[in-house]
CSV table of C-alpha atoms in Angstrom, one decimal:
chain,number,residue,atom,x,y,z
A,1,MET,CA,19.2,17.2,32.9
A,2,LEU,CA,18.7,19.5,30.0
A,3,VAL,CA,15.4,21.0,30.9
A,4,PRO,CA,15.5,23.3,33.9
A,5,GLU,CA,12.6,23.2,36.6
A,6,SER,CA,11.7,26.7,35.5
A,7,PHE,CA,10.7,25.8,31.9
A,8,PRO,CA,6.8,26.4,32.0
A,9,ASP,CA,6.4,23.6,29.4
A,10,ARG,CA,8.3,20.9,31.2
A,11,SER,CA,5.3,18.5,32.1
A,12,ILE,CA,4.4,16.6,28.7
A,13,CYS,CA,1.3,14.4,28.0
A,14,ILE,CA,2.1,12.1,25.1
A,15,LEU,CA,-1.1,10.0,23.6
A,16,GLY,CA,-0.3,6.7,21.7
A,17,LEU,CA,2.8,4.7,22.7
A,18,GLY,CA,3.5,3.1,19.6
A,19,TYR,CA,6.8,3.5,17.6
A,20,VAL,CA,6.8,7.2,17.3
A,21,GLY,CA,5.4,7.7,20.8
A,22,LEU,CA,7.3,5.7,22.9
A,23,THR,CA,10.5,6.5,21.6
A,24,LEU,CA,9.6,10.4,21.9
A,25,ALA,CA,8.3,9.7,25.5
A,26,ALA,CA,11.6,8.0,26.4
A,27,THR,CA,13.9,10.6,25.0
A,28,MET,CA,12.0,13.6,26.4
A,29,ALA,CA,11.9,12.1,29.8
A,30,ASP,CA,15.8,11.1,29.4
A,31,ILE,CA,16.6,14.8,29.0
A,32,GLY,CA,14.7,16.0,31.8
A,33,PHE,CA,11.1,16.5,30.8
A,34,ASP,CA,8.1,15.2,33.0
A,35,VAL,CA,6.4,12.8,30.7
A,36,LEU,CA,3.0,11.3,31.1
A,37,GLY,CA,2.4,8.4,28.5
A,38,VAL,CA,-0.8,7.3,27.7
A,39,GLU,CA,-1.7,4.1,25.6
A,40,VAL,CA,-5.1,2.5,25.3
A,41,ARG,CA,-4.0,-1.1,25.5
A,42,PRO,CA,-3.4,-2.4,28.9
A,43,GLU,CA,-1.2,-5.3,28.2
A,44,VAL,CA,1.2,-2.6,26.5
A,45,VAL,CA,1.1,-0.4,29.4
A,46,GLU,CA,1.7,-3.2,31.8
A,47,GLY,CA,4.9,-4.0,30.1
A,48,LEU,CA,6.1,-0.6,29.9
A,49,ARG,CA,5.8,-0.1,33.4
A,50,GLN,CA,8.0,-3.0,34.0
A,51,GLY,CA,10.4,-1.9,31.5
A,52,ARG,CA,9.7,-4.2,28.7
A,53,PRO,CA,9.0,-2.3,25.1
A,54,HIS,CA,6.7,-4.0,22.6
A,55,PHE,CA,8.8,-3.6,19.9
A,56,HIS,CA,12.4,-3.9,18.9
A,57,GLU,CA,14.4,-0.7,18.9
A,58,PRO,CA,18.3,-0.6,19.8
A,59,GLY,CA,18.8,0.9,23.1
A,60,LEU,CA,15.1,1.7,23.6
A,61,GLU,CA,14.7,-1.0,26.5
A,62,ASP,CA,17.8,0.7,28.6
A,63,GLN,CA,16.5,4.0,28.3
A,64,LEU,CA,13.0,2.9,29.2
A,65,ARG,CA,14.3,1.4,32.4
A,66,ARG,CA,16.3,4.6,33.2
A,67,VAL,CA,13.6,6.9,33.0
A,68,LEU,CA,11.1,4.8,34.9
A,69,ASP,CA,13.4,4.4,37.8
A,70,ARG,CA,14.0,8.2,37.9
A,71,GLY,CA,10.5,9.2,37.9
A,72,THR,CA,10.4,11.3,34.7
A,73,LEU,CA,8.1,8.7,32.8
A,74,ARG,CA,4.8,7.7,34.0
A,75,VAL,CA,2.4,5.6,31.8
A,76,GLU,CA,-1.2,5.3,32.1
A,77,THR,CA,-4.2,4.0,29.9
A,78,ALA,CA,-5.9,7.5,30.1
A,79,ILE,CA,-5.1,11.0,31.1
A,80,PRO,CA,-5.7,10.6,35.1
A,81,ASP,CA,-7.0,13.6,37.0
A,82,ASP,CA,-4.1,14.4,38.7
A,83,HIS,CA,-2.0,15.2,35.7
A,84,ARG,CA,-0.1,18.4,35.4
A,85,SER,CA,0.6,18.7,31.6
A,86,ARG,CA,0.7,21.9,30.0
A,87,VAL,CA,1.7,20.3,26.5
A,88,PHE,CA,-0.1,17.3,24.8
A,89,ILE,CA,1.5,15.3,21.9
A,90,ILE,CA,-0.7,13.2,19.8
A,91,THR,CA,0.9,10.3,18.0
A,92,VAL,CA,-1.8,7.8,17.7
A,93,GLY,CA,-1.7,5.7,14.1
A,94,THR,CA,-3.4,6.9,11.0
A,95,PRO,CA,-3.8,3.5,9.1
A,96,LEU,CA,-5.7,3.4,5.8
A,97,GLY,CA,-9.2,1.8,6.0
A,98,PRO,CA,-10.7,-1.0,4.2
A,99,ASP,CA,-11.6,1.9,1.4
A,100,GLY,CA,-8.2,3.0,1.1
A,101,ARG,CA,-8.6,6.2,2.8
A,102,ALA,CA,-7.1,7.4,5.9
A,103,ARG,CA,-8.8,6.6,9.4
A,104,LEU,CA,-9.2,9.6,11.4
A,105,ASP,CA,-11.0,8.1,14.5
A,106,MET,CA,-8.2,7.7,16.6
A,107,ILE,CA,-7.0,11.3,15.9
A,108,GLU,CA,-10.3,12.6,16.8
A,109,ARG,CA,-10.7,10.2,19.9
A,110,ALA,CA,-7.4,11.3,21.1
A,111,THR,CA,-7.9,15.0,20.4
A,112,GLY,CA,-11.2,14.8,22.4
A,113,GLU,CA,-9.1,13.5,25.4
A,114,VAL,CA,-6.9,16.5,25.5
A,115,ALA,CA,-9.7,18.6,25.0
A,116,ALA,CA,-11.4,17.3,28.2
A,117,ALA,CA,-8.2,17.6,30.1
A,118,MET,CA,-6.2,20.6,28.8
A,119,PRO,CA,-5.6,23.6,31.0
A,120,GLU,CA,-6.0,27.1,29.9
A,121,ASN,CA,-3.2,27.9,27.4
A,122,ALA,CA,-2.1,24.4,26.7
A,123,LEU,CA,0.0,23.6,24.0
A,124,VAL,CA,-1.2,20.8,21.6
A,125,LEU,CA,1.1,19.1,19.1
A,126,LEU,CA,-0.1,16.6,16.4
A,127,ARG,CA,2.8,14.1,15.2
A,128,SER,CA,0.8,11.5,13.5
A,129,THR,CA,1.0,11.3,9.7
A,130,VAL,CA,-2.3,13.1,8.8
A,131,ARG,CA,-4.1,14.0,5.4
A,132,LEU,CA,-3.6,17.7,4.4
A,133,GLY,CA,-5.9,20.2,6.6
A,134,THR,CA,-6.2,17.7,9.3
A,135,THR,CA,-4.7,19.9,12.2
A,136,ARG,CA,-7.2,22.8,11.4
A,137,ALA,CA,-10.1,20.9,9.9
A,138,VAL,CA,-10.2,18.0,12.7
A,139,ALA,CA,-8.4,19.0,15.5
A,140,VAL,CA,-9.3,22.8,16.2
A,141,PRO,CA,-13.1,22.2,16.1
A,142,ILE,CA,-12.7,19.3,18.9
A,143,LEU,CA,-10.2,21.5,20.9
A,144,GLU,CA,-12.5,24.5,20.6
A,145,THR,CA,-15.1,22.6,22.6
A,146,ALA,CA,-13.0,23.0,25.9
A,147,GLY,CA,-13.9,26.5,25.9
A,148,VAL,CA,-10.0,27.7,26.5
A,149,PRO,CA,-7.4,29.2,24.7
A,150,PHE,CA,-4.8,27.1,23.5
A,151,ASP,CA,-1.7,26.9,20.8
A,152,LEU,CA,-1.6,24.4,18.4
A,153,ALA,CA,1.1,23.2,15.7
A,154,PHE,CA,1.9,19.9,13.5
A,155,CYS,CA,5.5,18.9,14.4
A,156,PRO,CA,5.9,15.6,12.0
A,157,GLU,CA,7.8,12.6,13.2
A,158,ARG,CA,10.7,11.7,10.7
A,159,THR,CA,13.1,8.9,12.3
A,160,LEU,CA,13.8,5.6,10.8
A,161,GLU,CA,13.3,2.6,12.9
A,162,GLY,CA,16.4,1.1,14.3
A,163,VAL,CA,18.0,4.3,14.6
A,164,ALA,CA,15.1,6.3,16.3
A,165,LEU,CA,16.7,7.4,19.4
A,166,GLN,CA,19.7,8.7,17.8
A,167,GLU,CA,17.8,10.7,15.1
A,168,LEU,CA,15.3,12.2,17.3
A,169,ARG,CA,18.5,13.9,19.1
A,170,ALA,CA,19.9,15.0,15.6
A,171,LEU,CA,17.4,15.4,13.0
A,172,PRO,CA,15.8,18.9,12.2
A,173,GLN,CA,12.5,19.2,13.5
A,174,ILE,CA,9.8,20.6,11.4
A,175,VAL,CA,7.4,22.9,13.2
A,176,GLY,CA,4.4,24.8,11.8
A,177,GLY,CA,2.0,26.3,13.9
A,178,SER,CA,-1.6,27.9,13.6
A,179,THR,CA,-0.2,31.1,14.8
A,180,MET,CA,3.4,32.7,15.1
A,181,ALA,CA,3.1,32.2,18.5
A,182,ALA,CA,2.3,28.4,18.6
A,183,THR,CA,5.3,28.1,16.2
A,184,ILE,CA,7.7,29.9,18.5
A,185,ARG,CA,6.4,28.0,21.8
A,186,ALA,CA,6.8,24.5,19.9
A,187,ALA,CA,10.2,25.5,18.6
A,188,GLN,CA,11.4,26.4,21.9
A,189,LEU,CA,9.9,23.1,23.4
A,190,PHE,CA,11.9,20.9,20.7
A,191,GLN,CA,15.0,22.8,21.0
A,192,PHE,CA,15.7,20.5,24.2
A,193,VAL,CA,15.6,17.6,21.7
A,194,THR,CA,17.6,18.3,18.6
A,195,PRO,CA,19.8,21.3,17.9
A,196,THR,CA,18.0,22.3,14.5
A,197,ILE,CA,14.3,23.5,14.4
A,198,VAL,CA,12.9,24.3,11.1
A,199,ARG,CA,9.9,27.0,11.4
A,200,VAL,CA,7.3,26.6,8.6
A,201,ARG,CA,4.5,29.1,7.6
A,202,ASP,CA,1.7,26.9,8.9
A,203,PRO,CA,0.2,23.6,9.7
A,204,GLU,CA,-0.4,22.7,6.2
A,205,THR,CA,3.2,23.4,5.0
A,206,ALA,CA,4.5,21.0,7.9
A,207,GLU,CA,1.9,18.3,7.0
A,208,MET,CA,2.8,18.5,3.5
A,209,ILE,CA,6.4,18.1,4.2
A,210,LYS,CA,5.9,14.8,5.8
A,211,LEU,CA,3.8,13.4,3.0
A,212,VAL,CA,6.1,14.7,0.5
A,213,ASP,CA,9.4,13.2,2.0
A,214,ASN,CA,7.8,9.8,2.1
A,215,ALA,CA,6.1,9.9,-1.3
A,216,GLN,CA,9.7,11.1,-2.7
A,217,ARG,CA,11.3,8.1,-1.1
A,218,ASP,CA,8.5,5.7,-2.5
A,219,VAL,CA,8.9,7.1,-6.1
A,220,GLN,CA,12.8,6.7,-5.9
A,221,PHE,CA,12.3,3.0,-4.8
A,222,ALA,CA,9.7,2.6,-7.7
A,223,TYR,CA,12.2,3.7,-10.2
A,224,ALA,CA,14.6,1.4,-9.0
A,225,ASN,CA,12.3,-1.4,-9.3
A,226,GLU,CA,11.1,-0.1,-12.8
A,227,VAL,CA,14.8,-0.6,-13.8
A,228,ALA,CA,14.8,-4.0,-12.6
A,229,ARG,CA,11.7,-5.2,-14.4
A,230,VAL,CA,13.4,-3.6,-17.6
A,231,CYS,CA,16.6,-5.5,-17.1
A,232,ASP,CA,14.9,-8.7,-16.4
A,233,ALA,CA,13.1,-8.3,-19.6
A,234,ILE,CA,16.1,-7.6,-21.8
A,235,GLY,CA,18.3,-10.5,-19.7
A,236,VAL,CA,21.0,-7.8,-18.2
A,237,SER,CA,21.8,-7.5,-14.5
A,238,ALA,CA,20.0,-4.6,-12.9
A,239,ARG,CA,22.6,-5.2,-10.0
A,240,GLU,CA,25.5,-4.1,-12.5
A,241,VAL,CA,23.6,-1.5,-14.3
A,242,ILE,CA,22.6,0.4,-10.9
A,243,ALA,CA,26.2,-0.2,-9.4
A,244,ALA,CA,28.4,0.9,-12.2
A,245,GLY,CA,26.3,3.5,-13.5
A,246,LYS,CA,26.6,5.5,-10.3
A,247,LEU,CA,30.2,4.5,-9.7
A,248,GLY,CA,32.2,7.7,-9.2
A,249,TYR,CA,29.2,9.5,-11.0
A,250,PRO,CA,27.8,12.2,-8.6
A,251,ARG,CA,24.4,12.9,-10.6
A,252,THR,CA,23.1,9.4,-10.3
A,253,ASN,CA,22.1,8.0,-6.7
A,254,LEU,CA,19.8,5.3,-7.6
A,255,PRO,CA,19.2,2.8,-5.0
A,256,MET,CA,19.4,-1.0,-5.5
A,257,PRO,CA,15.8,-2.6,-6.2
A,258,GLY,CA,13.6,-4.3,-3.8
A,259,PRO,CA,10.1,-4.6,-2.1
A,260,VAL,CA,8.8,-1.5,-0.7
A,261,GLY,CA,6.5,-1.3,2.0
A,262,GLY,CA,6.4,-0.6,5.7
A,263,PRO,CA,4.1,1.6,7.9
A,264,CYS,CA,4.7,4.6,6.1
A,265,LEU,CA,5.5,4.0,2.4
A,266,GLU,CA,2.5,1.9,2.2
A,267,LYS,CA,0.0,4.6,2.9
A,268,ASP,CA,1.4,8.0,2.8
A,269,PRO,CA,1.3,8.2,-0.8
A,270,TYR,CA,-2.5,7.5,-0.6
A,271,ILE,CA,-3.0,10.1,2.1
A,272,LEU,CA,-1.2,12.8,0.1
A,273,ALA,CA,-3.5,12.1,-2.9
A,274,GLU,CA,-6.5,12.0,-0.5
A,275,GLY,CA,-5.9,15.5,0.8
A,276,LEU,CA,-5.4,16.7,-2.8
A,277,GLU,CA,-9.0,15.8,-4.0
A,278,ARG,CA,-10.6,18.9,-2.7
A,279,TYR,CA,-8.1,20.6,-5.0
A,280,GLY,CA,-8.9,18.7,-8.0
A,281,ILE,CA,-5.5,17.4,-8.5
A,282,ALA,CA,-4.2,14.0,-8.4
A,283,PRO,CA,-0.2,13.3,-7.8
A,284,ASP,CA,0.2,11.0,-11.0
A,285,ILE,CA,3.6,10.1,-10.5
A,286,THR,CA,3.3,9.4,-6.7
A,287,LEU,CA,0.6,7.3,-7.4
A,288,THR,CA,1.8,5.1,-10.3
A,289,ALA,CA,4.9,4.4,-8.1
A,290,ARG,CA,3.0,3.1,-5.3
A,291,ARG,CA,1.1,1.0,-7.6
A,292,LEU,CA,4.3,-0.4,-9.3
A,293,ASN,CA,5.7,-1.3,-5.8
A,294,GLU,CA,2.7,-3.2,-5.1
A,295,ARG,CA,2.4,-5.4,-8.1
A,296,GLN,CA,5.9,-6.5,-7.7
A,297,PRO,CA,5.5,-9.2,-5.4
A,298,GLN,CA,2.9,-10.9,-8.1
A,299,GLU,CA,5.0,-10.3,-11.0
A,300,THR,CA,8.3,-11.8,-9.2
A,301,MET,CA,6.8,-14.9,-7.8
A,302,ASP,CA,4.6,-15.5,-11.1
A,303,PHE,CA,8.2,-15.8,-12.5
A,304,LEU,CA,9.5,-17.9,-9.7
A,305,ALA,CA,6.9,-20.2,-10.1
A,306,GLY,CA,7.0,-20.5,-13.7
A,307,THR,CA,10.8,-21.1,-13.4
A,308,ALA,CA,10.3,-23.9,-10.9
A,309,ARG,CA,7.4,-25.8,-12.8
A,310,ALA,CA,9.6,-25.8,-15.8
A,311,LEU,CA,12.1,-27.7,-14.2
A,312,GLY,CA,11.9,-31.7,-14.2
A,313,GLY,CA,11.3,-33.2,-10.9
A,314,PHE,CA,9.8,-30.1,-9.1
A,315,PRO,CA,7.5,-31.1,-6.7
A,316,GLU,CA,3.8,-30.1,-6.5
A,317,ARG,CA,4.0,-29.7,-2.7
A,318,PRO,CA,7.5,-28.0,-2.3
A,319,VAL,CA,9.0,-26.8,1.0
A,320,ILE,CA,9.2,-23.2,0.7
A,321,ALA,CA,11.5,-20.8,3.1
A,322,LEU,CA,10.3,-17.5,3.4
A,323,MET,CA,13.3,-15.4,5.1
A,324,GLY,CA,13.3,-11.6,6.3
A,325,LEU,CA,9.7,-10.8,7.4
A,326,ALA,CA,10.0,-7.4,8.9
A,327,PHE,CA,9.2,-4.8,6.5
A,328,LYS,CA,12.9,-3.9,6.2
A,329,GLY,CA,16.2,-5.4,7.5
A,330,ARG,CA,18.5,-2.3,7.5
A,331,PRO,CA,18.6,-0.9,10.3
A,332,ALA,CA,17.1,-4.3,11.8
A,333,THR,CA,13.4,-4.0,13.2
A,334,ASP,CA,10.7,-6.5,14.3
A,335,ASP,CA,7.9,-4.5,12.6
A,336,LEU,CA,5.5,-6.2,10.6
A,337,ARG,CA,3.3,-3.6,9.2
A,338,GLY,CA,3.1,-3.3,5.7
A,339,THR,CA,5.7,-5.9,5.3
A,340,MET,CA,6.0,-6.9,1.8
A,341,ALA,CA,6.4,-10.5,3.1
A,342,ARG,CA,2.7,-10.8,3.1
A,343,PRO,CA,1.9,-10.1,-0.4
A,344,ILE,CA,5.0,-12.3,-1.3
A,345,LEU,CA,3.7,-15.1,0.8
A,346,ALA,CA,0.1,-14.7,-0.7
A,347,ALA,CA,1.2,-14.8,-4.3
A,348,LEU,CA,3.2,-18.0,-3.4
A,349,ARG,CA,0.5,-19.7,-1.7
A,350,GLY,CA,-1.5,-18.9,-4.8
A,351,HIS,CA,0.9,-20.9,-7.0
A,352,PHE,CA,1.6,-23.5,-4.3
A,353,PRO,CA,-1.3,-23.9,-2.1
A,354,ASP,CA,-0.1,-27.4,-0.5
A,355,ALA,CA,3.5,-26.3,0.0
A,356,GLU,CA,4.8,-26.8,3.5
A,357,TYR,CA,5.8,-23.0,4.5
A,358,ARG,CA,8.7,-21.9,6.9
A,359,GLY,CA,9.6,-18.4,8.3
A,360,TYR,CA,12.8,-17.1,9.3
A,361,ASP,CA,13.8,-13.8,10.7
A,362,SER,CA,16.4,-12.9,13.1
A,363,VAL,CA,14.2,-10.0,14.9
A,364,VAL,CA,10.7,-11.3,14.5
A,365,PRO,CA,9.6,-13.2,17.5
A,366,ALA,CA,8.4,-16.8,16.7
A,367,ALA,CA,4.7,-15.7,17.6
A,368,GLY,CA,4.7,-13.1,14.8
A,369,ILE,CA,6.2,-15.7,12.3
A,370,GLN,CA,3.3,-17.8,13.4
A,371,ALA,CA,0.6,-15.2,13.1
A,372,MET,CA,1.8,-15.0,9.1
A,373,GLY,CA,1.0,-18.9,8.7
A,374,LEU,CA,4.5,-19.6,8.7
A,375,ALA,CA,6.2,-22.7,10.8
A,376,PRO,CA,9.2,-20.8,12.5
A,377,THR,CA,12.6,-21.8,12.1
A,378,GLY,CA,15.4,-21.1,14.8
A,379,THR,CA,18.2,-20.5,12.2
A,380,LEU,CA,18.9,-19.4,8.8
A,381,ALA,CA,20.5,-22.9,8.1
A,382,ASP,CA,17.5,-24.7,9.5
A,383,ALA,CA,15.3,-22.6,7.3
A,384,MET,CA,17.0,-23.7,4.0
A,385,ASN,CA,17.7,-27.4,4.9
A,386,GLY,CA,15.7,-29.4,2.5
A,387,ALA,CA,13.8,-26.4,0.9
A,388,HIS,CA,13.0,-26.5,-2.9
A,389,LEU,CA,12.5,-22.6,-2.9
A,390,VAL,CA,13.8,-20.0,-0.7
A,391,VAL,CA,12.8,-16.3,-1.0
A,392,ILE,CA,14.9,-13.7,0.6
A,393,ALA,CA,12.6,-10.6,1.3
A,394,ASN,CA,14.3,-8.2,3.1
A,395,ASN,CA,17.9,-6.9,3.2
A,396,HIS,CA,18.8,-7.9,6.7
A,397,PRO,CA,22.7,-8.4,6.8
A,398,ASP,CA,22.4,-11.8,7.7
A,399,PHE,CA,21.5,-12.6,4.0
A,400,SER,CA,24.2,-10.8,2.4
A,401,ALA,CA,26.9,-12.4,4.6
A,402,MET,CA,25.7,-16.0,4.8
A,403,PRO,CA,27.6,-19.0,3.3
A,404,ILE,CA,25.1,-19.3,0.4
A,405,GLU,CA,27.2,-22.0,-1.5
A,406,THR,CA,27.6,-24.1,1.6
A,407,LEU,CA,24.0,-23.7,2.3
A,408,SER,CA,22.6,-24.7,-1.2
A,409,HIS,CA,24.1,-28.2,-0.6
A,410,THR,CA,21.7,-28.7,2.4
A,411,MET,CA,18.6,-27.8,0.0
A,412,ALA,CA,16.2,-30.2,-1.7
A,413,ARG,CA,16.9,-30.7,-5.6
A,414,PRO,CA,15.9,-29.1,-7.8
A,415,GLY,CA,16.5,-26.0,-5.5
A,416,LEU,CA,15.8,-22.0,-6.2
A,417,ILE,CA,16.9,-19.3,-4.3
A,418,TYR,CA,15.0,-15.9,-5.1
A,419,ASP,CA,16.8,-12.9,-3.7
A,420,TYR,CA,14.9,-9.7,-3.9
A,421,TRP,CA,17.9,-7.5,-2.5
A,422,ASN,CA,20.7,-8.8,-4.8
A,423,GLY,CA,23.1,-9.8,-2.0
A,424,PHE,CA,25.1,-11.7,-4.4
A,425,ASP,CA,26.2,-11.9,-8.0
A,426,GLY,CA,24.6,-15.0,-9.3
A,427,ARG,CA,27.1,-15.3,-12.2
A,428,GLU,CA,30.1,-15.8,-9.4
A,429,LEU,CA,28.4,-18.3,-7.4
A,430,CYS,CA,29.3,-22.0,-7.2
A,431,LEU,CA,26.1,-23.7,-5.9
A,432,ALA,CA,25.0,-27.3,-5.3
A,433,PRO,CA,24.2,-29.1,-8.5
A,434,GLY,CA,20.6,-28.6,-9.0
A,435,CYS,CA,20.4,-25.2,-7.5
A,436,ALA,CA,20.0,-22.0,-8.9
A,437,TYR,CA,20.1,-18.2,-7.7
A,438,PHE,CA,18.0,-15.6,-9.0
A,439,ALA,CA,18.1,-11.8,-8.0
A,440,LEU,CA,15.1,-9.0,-8.8
A,441,GLY,CA,16.5,-7.4,-11.9
A,442,SER,CA,18.7,-10.3,-12.9
A,443,HIS,CA,16.1,-12.9,-13.9
A,444,GLY,CA,18.2,-13.7,-17.2
A,445,ALA,CA,21.5,-13.6,-15.8
A,446,VAL,CA,21.4,-17.3,-14.8
A,447,ARG,CA,19.6,-20.4,-15.8
A,448,PRO,CA,19.0,-23.3,-13.5
A,449,THR,CA,19.8,-26.8,-14.4
A,450,THR,CA,18.1,-29.9,-13.0
A,451,ALA,CA,20.1,-32.1,-10.5
C-alpha cells in the first residue's frame, strides 16, 4: 500500500467506468486509495462486482479481482448516501453527436451528480477529453450550485489501450488547476500514481495539451497515408519508400500507412476545431488530415473492387473475409469504437451488396463481430478458406506472422488479398496461382493473374 491512512484525499469517487475510468479505478485502488466507482450501466456494474471487466485489457481482470477482494474498490450505479469521497474524478465519454459536435450531456450529468454529493472543500478532476474551455464554462457553474467551496483541475488521460495499466504508473500526468492551490492538490494526489507530474498554468492549457497530442498523431498518420496515395499513383512501394528513407536517418520518423480511427483520433481533431471557433480560427492542417484519413476506406476499396472486376471469372457474389476488426491490433484490443473496419465494410458492401461476408478477429468476441453484420469465423484459416477477397484491416501480429503463401492455396480463384498494413513484400511472395497480394501504397507493385 502506497497511500497512507493519514492522507486526507484518500477516498476517491470515479464517475464513468469505461476504458479510462476502470483502469484508473483499479490502479488507484491497487495502490491504496479507497475507491468508489460509479457506472450507470447496471449490467456492467454486475459484471465488475464479480471481477469481470467489460473490455479486454491485459492484466485488468487480475487487478480488478485483487482490489475487490481487498475491499479497496466498490462499484455502484450512483453515488450512495454513505460515501466518504473527498475527491471526484469525472471520466465519462464525450462522443460526437450526429451534428459532428462534441456531446457534453454526460459531462453535465456527472458534474451535477458531483455537485449534489460533494462535501465542503472537495477536489473535482475532469479527465474526459473536452472542448476547450469546458472545465470553466461547463463544470464550474454546475459545481457552484452546491454552495460550498471546492478545488477544480483538468488532468487528461493519456494511456494507450493494451498497455494502460503500465502507462498509468509511468507516463507523466498533466495537471492544470483553476487555482494554484487546486493544481498543487491534484499534483499531490497523482504523485502516488506516477513519478512525474507536469503542472501547467490553467485548465485550458491542460485541455489543449490533450487535444494537440491526439491531433498531432492523426496528422502524422495522415501524412503516411498521403505518401501511400502518391506511391500508388506512380507505381512504387510506400513500404520501401518509408522503410528505406528512415533507415539510419534520424530526421525522418514516418510511420507505415494504415487506417486511422479509434475512440480518440476519430473525434479529437473535431473537438479541437469546435473549441477554436469562438476565436475565429480553424486548424486547417488538422482538419485536412482527418478528412484524408476518413476518405481512405472508400478510395482503397474502389481500387480493390475495380481490380477484382477486371479479372476474368470473378463472381458477382464473392465470399469476402474482413480480418482485424478492432480499431487497432498493436497493442491488441477488442475496442470497436471508431474502428475503420466499419467504413471499409460499408465501401465493400457498396460494391458487392450480395456478397457473403465473414469476420475474423482474435480478440473481438463473436457477438461483436455479428453486430457488425459479419459471420464470425473461429480462426484465421477459416476466414480465408474459400474467400475471393481477403481484407486485413488492422495490424495485429497474427497477420504479419501468418503463413500467407500456404493459406492462399485455400482461397477461391481468382483470389485477392488486400493488406492495409504492409505485412509482406508482395514482390517476394509465392502465392497460389490465380491469387494476388496488394498492400496500401503498393498498388502498382504486383499485378494479379487469373487462374
